[in-house]
Amino acid sequence: MKIDFATWPDGTTVTDFVETPESLELSSDMSRFDDEVKVTVTVHKTDDEAIVEGRLAARAMSTCVRCLDEFEVVVEEEFRRIGKLVPTAQISEDTGDPDYLFLPSNEPVWDLNGMIREIILLTVPENPLCDEDCRGLCRKCGQNLNVKQCGCEQPKNDSPLVQLKDLLSGKHIGDV
Ligand SMILES: [Zn+2]
Ligand SMILES: [Zn+2]
């Protein structure tokens, strides 16, 4: 959704809108976005400034990095951003506040979709886990160990942390 300073009414406006995953360009290696994103915003606008307070709800199907099962991730986030129109020459100046944006006054349209996309992608985990205690797949037979044990003998001390400790203590030097 866009706020066009030329046509958007001054004062406080509350509006609901939906965006498709396509319009938000939502994509992530480990998550799929099939559903529309619902957004409610309250906009407080003056001639050259808009304060946007909103709430968004989205849903992703994420793939667990350990067991490769898909599970639902619900994103419900609140946000607040301030957009201020300034002459184009000042645009590159850092506002010093990530929630405070400069918008070019010669093109006074604020596209909220980039912000919405960013909030969703920051909230959906980069390395999704279906459960903190997910037991993952057997490295030998591929059995999902959350479902049942397979009986294979599991290698000991194979967590990355243990490997790192071994590496640091020099155990692996000369092994290769
Ligand atoms: Zn899992
Ligand atoms: Zn197994």
Coordinates of C-alpha atoms in Angstrom, one line a residue, residues 5-124:
F5 CA 0.9 12.8 0.3
A6 CA -1.0 14.7 -2.4
T7 CA -4.2 12.9 -2.0
W8 CA -4.2 11.2 1.4
P9 CA -6.3 13.2 3.8
D10 CA -4.7 15.1 6.7
G11 CA -5.5 14.1 10.2
T12 CA -6.1 10.5 11.4
T13 CA -7.2 7.7 9.1
V14 CA -7.6 4.1 9.9
T15 CA -7.5 1.6 7.1
D16 CA -7.3 -2.2 6.5
F17 CA -5.7 -3.7 3.5
V18 CA -4.3 -7.0 2.2
E19 CA -1.2 -7.6 0.1
T20 CA -0.4 -10.8 -1.8
P21 CA 3.0 -12.5 -1.2
E22 CA 3.8 -11.6 -4.8
S23 CA 3.2 -7.9 -4.3
L24 CA 5.4 -7.9 -1.3
E25 CA 8.0 -10.1 -3.1
L26 CA 8.1 -12.4 -0.1
S27 CA 10.6 -15.2 -0.5
S28 CA 12.9 -17.1 1.7
D29 CA 15.0 -20.2 1.3
M30 CA 13.4 -22.1 4.1
S31 CA 9.8 -20.7 4.0
R32 CA 6.9 -20.6 1.6
F33 CA 4.3 -17.8 1.6
D34 CA 0.9 -18.8 0.3
D35 CA -1.5 -16.5 2.1
E36 CA -2.4 -12.9 1.9
V37 CA -0.9 -10.6 4.4
K38 CA -3.4 -8.6 6.4
V39 CA -2.5 -5.1 7.6
T40 CA -4.3 -2.5 9.7
V41 CA -2.8 1.0 9.9
T42 CA -3.6 4.2 11.6
V43 CA -2.1 7.1 9.7
H44 CA -1.6 10.5 11.4
K45 CA -0.8 12.9 8.6
T46 CA 0.2 16.5 8.2
D47 CA 1.5 18.4 5.1
D48 CA 4.9 16.9 5.2
E49 CA 4.8 14.1 7.7
A50 CA 3.0 10.9 8.3
I51 CA 3.1 8.7 11.4
V52 CA 2.0 5.2 10.6
E53 CA 1.1 2.8 13.4
G54 CA 0.0 -0.6 12.3
R55 CA -0.4 -4.3 12.9
L56 CA 0.3 -7.0 10.4
A57 CA -0.6 -10.7 10.3
A58 CA 1.0 -13.2 8.0
R59 CA 1.6 -16.9 7.8
A60 CA 4.5 -18.9 6.4
M61 CA 5.1 -22.6 5.9
S62 CA 8.7 -23.2 7.0
T63 CA 10.8 -26.3 6.6
C64 CA 12.6 -27.5 9.8
V65 CA 16.3 -27.5 9.2
R66 CA 16.7 -30.7 11.3
C67 CA 13.8 -33.0 10.3
L68 CA 12.7 -31.3 7.0
D69 CA 9.1 -31.3 8.1
E70 CA 7.0 -28.3 7.2
F71 CA 5.3 -26.4 9.9
E72 CA 3.3 -23.2 10.2
V73 CA 4.9 -19.9 11.4
V74 CA 2.5 -17.2 12.4
V75 CA 3.7 -13.7 12.1
E76 CA 1.9 -11.0 14.1
E77 CA 3.8 -7.8 14.5
E78 CA 3.1 -4.2 15.4
F79 CA 5.1 -1.4 13.9
R80 CA 5.4 2.4 14.0
R81 CA 7.2 4.5 11.3
I82 CA 7.4 8.1 10.6
G83 CA 7.9 9.4 7.1
K84 CA 8.9 13.0 6.5
L85 CA 9.0 14.8 3.2
V86 CA 12.3 16.6 2.6
P87 CA 14.0 18.2 -0.4
T88 CA 15.7 15.5 -2.5
A89 CA 19.2 16.9 -1.7
Q90 CA 18.7 15.8 1.9
I91 CA 17.5 12.3 1.1
S92 CA 20.8 10.5 1.7
E93 CA 21.2 12.0 5.1
D94 CA 20.8 9.4 7.8
T95 CA 17.9 10.2 10.0
G96 CA 19.7 8.4 12.9
D97 CA 16.5 6.4 13.6
P98 CA 15.6 3.4 11.6
D99 CA 11.9 4.1 12.2
Y100 CA 12.2 7.6 10.8
L101 CA 12.4 7.9 7.0
F102 CA 13.1 10.8 4.7
L103 CA 10.9 10.8 1.6
P104 CA 11.7 13.0 -1.5
S105 CA 9.2 15.9 -1.6
N106 CA 9.3 16.0 -5.4
E107 CA 7.9 12.4 -5.4
P108 CA 5.7 12.4 -2.2
V109 CA 4.6 8.8 -2.2
W110 CA 5.4 6.4 0.6
D111 CA 5.3 2.8 -0.4
L112 CA 4.8 0.8 2.8
N113 CA 5.3 -2.6 1.2
G114 CA 9.1 -2.6 1.5
M115 CA 8.7 -2.0 5.3
I116 CA 6.1 -4.8 5.6
R117 CA 8.3 -7.2 3.6
E118 CA 11.2 -6.4 5.9
I119 CA 9.2 -6.9 9.1
I120 CA 7.9 -10.3 7.9
L121 CA 11.3 -11.6 6.7
L122 CA 13.0 -10.5 9.9
T123 CA 10.4 -12.3 12.0
V124 CA 10.3 -15.6 10.1

